[in-house]
Amino acid sequence: MKIRIIVPLHPKLIIAVLALSLLPIQGSASELRQQIIAGFAQDAKLKNSGFAGFSAGRGQTLFLSKPATGKPDTPSCTTCHSINPAAKGQTRAGKEIAPMAVSKTPERFTDSKKVEKWFRRNCKSVLGRICTALEKGDFVTFMSNQ
Amino acid sequence: MAKVMIWDLPLRLFHWLMVATVAIAGITGFVAPAAWLDIHLFAGYALAILLAFRLAWGVLGSYYSRFRSFPLAPRSAFRHLRSLLRNSAAAHTGHNPVGAWMIIAVLFLLLALVLSGLIVLGGQENLGPLGFLVDFQTGWRAAALHEIAAWGLAGAIAVHLLGVFVEARLLRHPVVSAMITGNKLVTRAKAKGQGRSYKARGLTLFTIAALMLLGGGKMLASIPASGWKPVQTPAVYSAECGDCHDAYHPSLRTAASWRGIMSGLSDHYGEDASLDAETAAAMGAFLAANAAETFDTEAAWRMGRIDTKSLRITDTPYWTARHAGIADGVFKLSSVGSKVNCNGCHRDAASGRFADQDIHLPNLSKLPNGSQK
């Protein structure tokens, strides 16, 4: 069988196709993160029509606070995640947790199922309740700037 | 009187090699940490070959090595003992009657040790040439036999050494030098051809014994073990249950305990580890299908099948007993993290085997920092 090339393989075309195929991969991490934040924003607006954007400062406060309203062994987010977002943390069973700061761990907050799962678990463990969309958005915004 | 070769070279080599391997096996068996099992096994395999050689040599060796030449009539043994009490026993060209019985006893005990050892290895660790054949309970019973035989051998060695002492010191028969040079001063050499050293025949027989046992053993050991099966761990299990600690081999809990753990994930040892129902269900099926009840390993019998109120593996009496000697600080070392991370010390934890040889304590020089945490 003879293969007929219909589109002439011009070098410029090849470069263009390659560049296009690379683009989404490069942009994907921050794009996915933006999508997740946008989702939180949508939910926050539904709850409170006066919603005026997320705040990294509030996110930091949540991260560093010691609410101790959840389970006794997990008084704060920093029980497992290091106080320094750029440093590694440790689970209570002693396993390493990669830094939460996006600058250190670029794939953070890019898988919405994973993000939701851990917010559900960790907020229940630390706060004794699920986190609001506002808290989640603030937290991710804070970590994205770190 | 003439100097005659009584103990041929192969017999003497056998004797001293056996002394060395029994010493190694004894030390590693009685006092060394479990992780030294490899050395113990090596000594055991070496003993098996030496024993096979000795049994063959008892038929094909030179006159005094042959079992037929052993003065085993009970009456002569009693006579020898009685003359010993009177401090007047005559020197024997080959073995004396009590010594001959001693050798039979030692060979028998060694055979029992090697065989029971292989059964323990096959049944409890699912390793070695009998791993495909022996179940855990049989291995468990053989372990008792192995220990009894080991103490029996220790006793026999003590009696043997006492006998040598009596012969060499009290009766002044040079039995020790005879086992080194092979020569004894005798009035009449009973057997023909005693002067020959039997070197070539010894080497040939030893080589045949070694090749047959090693080849056969390797072949048998390559048959899949009976009580252990490889498990296809779904990626979702390793991922979801490996985030906070190493994911556990399913054989470490019963199906009922796994159900308990899976249904209590929102309050999981002080944390919320909840999963969506779909993921949890997929894992529950995997855990049930490969739970402790489906394994015939030491880990599955001594820990997996033992339900605990906390559902913890580390609350089983066996786990606590085996790890009682480990300082708290060792568990807290960064390479381990916690006692619940079995992989930190058991290189084969993911396979559910927990073989002694695969225990690897972390670098203890880091201990002072680790224990302060």
XYZ file of C-alpha atoms in Angstrom:
519
model
C 0.000 0.000 0.000
C 1.219 3.410 -0.839
C 0.821 6.239 1.625
C -0.039 9.504 -0.005
C 0.858 12.678 1.774
C -1.965 15.070 1.281
C -0.706 18.009 3.307
C 2.817 19.001 2.338
C 5.130 18.687 5.354
C 6.412 22.196 5.484
C 8.997 22.793 8.267
C 7.078 25.823 9.538
C 3.953 23.726 9.815
C 5.746 21.087 11.829
C 7.077 23.699 14.235
C 3.642 25.248 14.584
C 2.005 21.895 15.331
C 4.706 21.031 17.866
C 4.391 24.382 19.574
C 0.617 24.047 19.738
C 0.832 20.571 21.230
C 3.257 21.791 23.882
C 1.242 24.849 24.854
C -1.588 23.256 26.806
C 0.905 21.145 28.821
C 2.883 24.204 29.850
C -0.127 26.247 30.720
C -2.142 23.435 32.237
C -1.041 23.517 35.894
C -1.840 27.140 36.547
C -4.875 26.959 34.241
C -6.300 24.025 36.176
C -5.627 25.836 39.413
C -7.385 28.945 38.083
C -10.366 26.790 37.112
C -10.525 25.368 40.607
C -10.340 28.851 42.150
C -13.013 30.045 39.724
C -15.237 27.203 40.893
C -14.767 28.258 44.501
C -15.540 31.860 43.517
C -18.782 30.797 41.860
C -19.857 28.916 44.982
C -18.813 31.804 47.224
C -20.888 34.238 45.180
C -23.902 31.942 45.405
C -23.601 32.009 49.167
C -22.860 35.681 49.544
C -23.779 38.142 46.794
C -21.346 40.633 48.324
C -18.371 38.341 47.600
C -15.431 40.529 46.543
C -12.671 38.075 45.670
C -10.354 35.858 47.657
C -7.725 37.095 50.055
C -4.308 35.520 50.527
C -4.163 37.168 53.960
C -7.318 35.402 55.157
C -5.910 32.187 53.700
C -2.743 32.640 55.718
C -4.748 33.277 58.886
C -6.712 30.086 58.352
C -3.518 28.166 57.707
C -1.717 29.391 60.819
C -4.697 29.495 63.193
C -5.232 26.892 65.904
C -9.000 26.475 65.946
C -8.805 23.135 67.818
C -12.488 22.584 67.179
C -11.917 19.283 65.383
C -10.169 16.115 66.473
C -7.808 16.474 69.445
C -4.697 15.270 67.613
C -5.012 17.776 64.788
C -5.416 21.267 66.285
C -4.103 23.120 63.192
C -3.339 22.802 59.500
C 0.287 23.170 60.526
C 0.116 19.975 62.595
C 0.953 18.190 59.346
C 1.832 20.907 56.866
C 4.883 22.807 58.029
C 4.344 26.325 59.420
C 6.512 27.403 56.503
C 4.471 26.693 53.347
C 7.699 26.215 51.379
C 8.906 23.443 53.704
C 8.007 19.773 53.739
C 5.428 18.558 56.201
C 4.840 15.214 57.865
C 1.727 13.115 58.393
C 0.947 11.948 61.903
C 2.166 8.537 60.815
C 5.477 10.101 59.857
C 5.302 10.188 56.065
C 6.661 13.179 54.225
C 4.206 15.704 52.733
C 5.479 17.810 49.834
C 5.454 21.594 50.490
C 2.062 23.231 50.007
C 3.590 26.313 48.334
C 2.898 26.188 44.611
C 6.377 27.560 43.885
C 7.849 24.436 45.495
C 5.250 21.903 44.371
C 3.833 23.155 41.040
C 1.237 20.363 40.781
C -0.558 21.528 43.943
C -4.316 22.279 43.647
C -4.606 21.047 40.060
C -6.799 17.965 40.547
C -10.176 19.096 41.762
C -11.135 15.660 43.081
C -7.972 15.547 45.172
C -8.412 19.108 46.390
C -12.008 18.448 47.464
C -11.092 15.187 49.140
C -8.377 16.741 51.291
C -10.358 19.871 52.137
C -13.184 17.615 53.291
C -10.874 15.442 55.400
C -8.536 18.071 56.788
C -11.196 20.673 57.551
C -13.205 18.030 59.425
C -10.088 16.913 61.318
C -8.953 20.430 62.204
C -12.146 22.534 62.306
C -14.658 19.803 62.974
C -16.720 20.948 59.968
C -16.345 21.268 56.240
C -14.699 24.437 54.930
C -16.705 27.089 53.093
C -15.945 27.943 49.483
C -14.553 31.250 50.717
C -12.072 29.518 53.044
C -11.015 27.103 50.325
C -10.494 29.876 47.786
C -8.556 31.977 50.291
C -6.341 29.017 51.177
C -5.519 28.109 47.573
C -4.940 31.768 46.715
C -2.514 32.073 49.641
C -0.593 28.957 48.666
C -0.523 29.968 44.989
C 1.349 33.134 45.954
C 3.876 31.224 48.054
C 53.655 -50.077 67.308
C 53.197 -48.379 63.977
C 51.825 -45.054 62.880
C 48.782 -45.748 60.728
C 46.359 -43.437 58.950
C 43.069 -44.089 60.722
C 41.012 -41.013 59.839
C 41.195 -40.326 56.121
C 41.530 -36.719 54.951
C 37.899 -36.352 53.731
C 36.639 -37.489 57.138
C 38.879 -35.050 58.962
C 37.864 -32.193 56.682
C 34.239 -33.133 57.213
C 34.718 -33.114 60.958
C 36.246 -29.642 61.176
C 33.969 -28.094 58.544
C 31.047 -29.451 60.504
C 32.433 -27.908 63.678
C 32.607 -24.548 61.907
C 29.131 -24.687 60.348
C 27.488 -25.970 63.522
C 29.142 -23.133 65.438
C 27.846 -20.569 62.932
C 24.389 -22.119 62.854
C 24.339 -22.299 66.649
C 25.368 -18.706 67.192
C 23.024 -17.304 64.538
C 20.206 -19.554 65.712
C 20.410 -18.970 69.449
C 21.600 -15.407 69.878
C 21.898 -13.386 66.641
C 19.090 -10.990 65.599
C 16.432 -12.309 63.247
C 17.896 -10.376 60.329
C 20.869 -12.734 60.365
C 18.677 -15.583 59.202
C 20.524 -15.591 55.874
C 23.754 -16.650 57.571
C 21.886 -19.267 59.594
C 20.337 -20.637 56.403
C 23.710 -20.646 54.675
C 25.153 -22.715 57.520
C 22.119 -24.993 57.347
C 22.520 -25.629 53.628
C 26.246 -26.252 54.115
C 25.400 -28.737 56.868
C 22.949 -30.524 54.605
C 25.683 -31.062 52.038
C 28.202 -32.116 54.671
C 25.684 -34.556 56.125
C 24.866 -36.075 52.755
C 28.575 -36.511 52.209
C 29.067 -38.102 55.631
C 26.245 -40.571 55.105
C 27.732 -41.599 51.762
C 31.194 -41.732 53.323
C 29.832 -44.049 55.966
C 29.395 -46.591 53.183
C 32.110 -45.672 50.710
C 34.839 -44.168 52.890
C 37.894 -45.850 54.325
C 37.491 -48.648 56.858
C 37.184 -46.631 60.071
C 34.839 -44.102 58.482
C 32.340 -46.777 57.548
C 29.365 -47.291 59.790
C 29.922 -51.058 59.547
C 33.172 -50.656 61.455
C 31.444 -48.875 64.352
C 31.479 -50.979 67.528
C 27.777 -50.570 68.228
C 27.053 -53.698 70.284
C 25.409 -52.404 73.487
C 27.476 -54.735 75.603
C 30.784 -53.249 74.488
C 29.494 -49.742 75.207
C 28.683 -50.758 78.785
C 32.020 -52.469 79.122
C 33.738 -49.287 77.900
C 31.831 -47.133 80.380
C 32.659 -49.502 83.231
C 36.357 -49.493 82.376
C 36.224 -45.695 82.160
C 35.036 -45.601 85.769
C 38.002 -47.705 86.713
C 40.190 -45.300 84.781
C 41.618 -48.084 82.659
C 39.864 -48.030 79.291
C 41.966 -49.279 76.410
C 42.687 -47.104 73.398
C 40.556 -47.966 70.388
C 41.919 -47.914 66.896
C 38.753 -46.384 65.408
C 35.959 -44.974 67.516
C 35.443 -46.318 70.990
C 31.972 -47.863 71.545
C 30.560 -44.869 73.400
C 32.055 -42.481 70.844
C 30.491 -44.466 68.018
C 27.056 -44.134 69.568
C 27.729 -40.466 70.065
C 28.450 -40.037 66.374
C 25.254 -41.820 65.426
C 23.354 -39.537 67.814
C 25.015 -36.384 66.474
C 24.397 -37.351 62.854
C 20.788 -38.156 63.667
C 20.308 -34.839 65.478
C 21.925 -32.915 62.644
C 19.663 -34.629 60.152
C 16.653 -33.753 62.315
C 17.875 -30.160 62.540
C 18.369 -29.741 58.812
C 15.029 -31.331 57.939
C 13.018 -29.522 60.607
C 14.781 -26.298 59.647
C 13.707 -26.692 56.043
C 10.145 -27.397 57.191
C 10.131 -24.281 59.394
C 11.502 -22.192 56.551
C 8.942 -23.553 54.132
C 5.980 -23.341 56.492
C 6.607 -20.132 58.370
C 8.492 -18.042 55.849
C 7.204 -19.677 52.651
C 10.784 -19.877 51.468
C 13.316 -22.550 50.590
C 12.942 -25.940 48.895
C 9.895 -26.925 50.974
C 8.036 -23.618 50.614
C 5.748 -25.143 48.025
C 4.797 -28.062 50.229
C 4.573 -27.161 53.904
C 1.699 -25.239 55.485
C 2.125 -22.783 58.319
C 0.878 -25.031 61.126
C 3.301 -27.796 60.146
C 6.087 -25.238 60.077
C 4.991 -24.094 63.503
C 5.190 -27.599 64.937
C 8.530 -28.221 63.213
C 9.885 -25.091 64.919
C 9.404 -26.779 68.291
C 11.191 -29.879 67.006
C 13.980 -27.732 65.589
C 14.530 -26.158 68.962
C 14.450 -29.461 70.843
C 16.954 -30.946 68.392
C 19.171 -27.879 68.759
C 19.265 -28.262 72.540
C 19.779 -32.007 72.082
C 22.730 -31.310 69.831
C 24.150 -28.806 72.299
C 23.932 -31.528 74.957
C 25.501 -34.126 72.666
C 28.360 -31.758 71.852
C 28.936 -31.211 75.555
C 29.078 -34.990 76.149
C 31.376 -35.378 73.137
C 33.757 -32.733 74.465
C 33.682 -34.381 77.875
C 34.529 -37.697 76.232
C 37.412 -36.144 74.337
C 38.641 -34.567 77.550
C 38.509 -37.886 79.388
C 40.313 -39.713 76.573
C 42.920 -37.030 75.962
C 43.633 -35.858 79.498
C 42.793 -38.655 81.849
C 43.558 -41.665 79.673
C 46.215 -39.894 77.605
C 44.986 -41.219 74.280
C 45.952 -38.592 71.656
C 42.518 -38.445 70.041
C 42.669 -34.752 69.167
C 45.898 -34.926 67.198
C 44.523 -38.023 65.492
C 41.565 -35.985 64.183
C 44.092 -33.456 62.835
C 46.823 -35.614 61.338
C 44.701 -38.704 60.829
C 47.363 -40.912 62.355
C 47.269 -43.137 65.402
C 49.925 -45.387 66.870
C 48.511 -48.898 66.731
C 49.851 -52.377 67.321
C 48.004 -53.994 64.471
C 46.291 -52.294 61.584
C 43.040 -54.144 61.108
C 42.071 -52.940 57.699
C 43.774 -53.057 54.381
C 44.494 -49.875 52.527
C 44.341 -47.690 55.637
C 47.371 -45.751 54.500
C 45.591 -44.388 51.475
C 44.108 -40.973 51.959
C 40.998 -41.422 49.824
C 41.351 -37.830 48.618
C 40.035 -38.207 45.093
C 37.094 -40.340 46.161
C 36.214 -37.892 48.904
C 36.302 -34.925 46.580
C 34.165 -36.698 44.005
C 31.550 -37.755 46.535
C 31.451 -34.307 48.086
C 31.012 -32.669 44.686
C 28.217 -35.049 43.778
C 26.457 -34.422 47.112
C 26.807 -30.658 46.742
C 25.606 -30.544 43.143
C 22.667 -32.853 43.788
C 21.464 -31.017 46.877
C 22.016 -27.511 45.523
C 20.501 -28.327 42.136
C 17.534 -30.179 43.598
C 17.027 -27.547 46.280
C 17.081 -24.726 43.774
C 14.603 -26.524 41.565
C 12.201 -27.159 44.460
C 12.642 -23.616 45.761
C 11.576 -22.244 42.386
C 8.132 -23.841 42.701
C 5.727 -21.123 43.921
C 5.214 -21.199 47.688
C 1.988 -22.837 48.860
C 0.756 -20.327 51.428
C 1.644 -17.108 49.713
C 0.330 -15.660 46.465
C 1.295 -12.541 44.605
C -1.434 -9.929 44.860
C -2.353 -7.514 42.105
C -2.680 -4.361 44.163
C -5.001 -1.865 42.481
C -3.287 1.497 42.006
C -6.194 3.209 43.750
C -5.444 1.233 46.936
C -1.736 2.087 47.045
C -2.586 5.711 46.340
C -5.532 6.233 48.688
C -4.254 4.153 51.592
C -0.620 5.130 51.089
C -0.976 8.895 51.516
C -0.569 9.080 55.287
C 1.256 5.779 55.949
C 2.431 2.897 53.821
C -0.503 0.933 52.414
C -0.888 -2.377 54.251
C -0.772 -5.786 52.669
C -4.346 -7.157 52.696
C -3.229 -10.337 54.503
C -2.590 -8.326 57.673
C -6.295 -8.091 58.644
C -9.359 -10.291 58.328
C -12.100 -9.386 55.889
C -14.252 -8.382 58.864
C -11.560 -6.085 60.261
C -11.043 -4.473 56.867
C -14.788 -3.843 56.673
C -14.561 -2.206 60.080
C -11.650 -0.019 59.001
C -13.290 0.958 55.715
C -16.573 1.886 57.345
C -14.860 3.972 60.023
C -12.643 6.084 57.784
C -14.204 9.386 58.846
C -12.806 8.759 62.329
C -9.588 6.936 61.479
C -7.137 6.906 64.398
C -7.765 10.543 65.179
C -8.201 11.762 61.607
C -10.762 12.038 58.893
C -9.620 9.717 56.111
C -12.996 9.472 54.413
C -13.345 8.390 50.803
C -16.154 8.669 48.295
C -18.367 5.596 48.324
C -17.342 4.363 44.882
C -13.606 4.335 45.645
C -14.202 2.768 49.042
C -16.297 -0.018 47.537
C -13.650 -0.913 44.938
C -11.004 -1.162 47.639
C -13.267 -3.080 49.989
C -13.637 -5.814 47.378
C -9.875 -6.041 46.900
C -9.250 -6.220 50.647
C -11.904 -8.879 51.227
C -10.642 -11.044 48.371
C -7.073 -11.019 49.715
C -7.667 -10.825 53.455
C -5.755 -12.846 56.050
C -8.113 -15.808 55.633
C -6.781 -16.342 52.111
C -3.110 -16.563 53.165
C -1.150 -19.306 54.924
C 1.791 -17.142 55.976
C 3.267 -16.344 59.357
C 2.083 -12.743 59.097
C -1.465 -13.819 58.210
C -1.685 -16.372 61.036
C 0.045 -14.542 63.855
C -1.277 -11.040 63.126
C -3.739 -10.957 60.241
C -6.182 -13.494 61.679
C -5.976 -11.990 65.167
C -8.716 -9.391 65.478
C -8.053 -6.487 67.819
C -10.519 -4.034 69.311
C -8.646 -1.102 67.810
C -8.479 -3.018 64.512
C -4.764 -2.266 64.667
C -2.158 -4.739 63.459
C 0.236 -3.269 66.003
C -2.057 -4.272 68.889
C -1.752 -8.002 68.196
C 0.278 -9.788 70.887
C 2.647 -11.157 68.267
C 3.445 -7.705 66.879
C 4.057 -6.234 70.329
C 6.220 -9.184 71.369
C 8.375 -9.102 68.242
C 8.920 -5.344 68.425
C 9.246 -4.997 72.200
C 13.010 -4.688 71.915
C 12.885 -1.688 69.575
C 13.288 1.717 71.206
C 10.570 4.300 70.553
C 13.136 6.602 68.982
C 13.848 4.076 66.245
C 10.236 4.224 65.055
C 10.400 8.024 64.984
C 13.496 8.142 62.751
C 12.721 10.073 59.598
C 13.230 6.990 57.434
C 10.476 5.177 59.377
C 8.216 7.853 60.874
C 6.018 5.608 62.961
C 5.565 1.980 63.906
C 2.717 1.823 61.411
C 5.125 2.224 58.466
C 6.197 -1.394 58.214
C 8.161 -0.614 55.017
C 10.533 1.505 57.065
C 12.170 -1.667 58.379
C 10.671 -4.551 56.388
C 11.864 -4.274 52.821
C 9.333 -6.907 51.756
C 6.326 -5.474 53.637
C 4.508 -4.699 50.387
C 4.576 -8.402 49.504
C 3.149 -9.454 52.876
C 6.016 -11.884 53.429
C 7.889 -10.224 56.318
C 10.855 -12.561 55.948
C 13.542 -12.304 58.596
C 16.236 -11.657 56.010
C 14.424 -8.586 54.733
C 14.399 -6.793 58.065
C 16.577 -3.738 57.763
C 16.824 -1.469 60.759
C 17.341 2.181 59.792
C 20.586 3.998 60.375
C 20.695 4.139 64.159
C 23.439 6.760 64.291
C 20.708 9.322 63.682
C 18.909 8.193 66.821
C 19.544 11.086 69.262
C 17.848 13.669 67.029
C 15.020 11.349 66.112
C 14.139 10.427 69.676
C 13.700 14.017 70.743
C 10.815 14.567 68.380
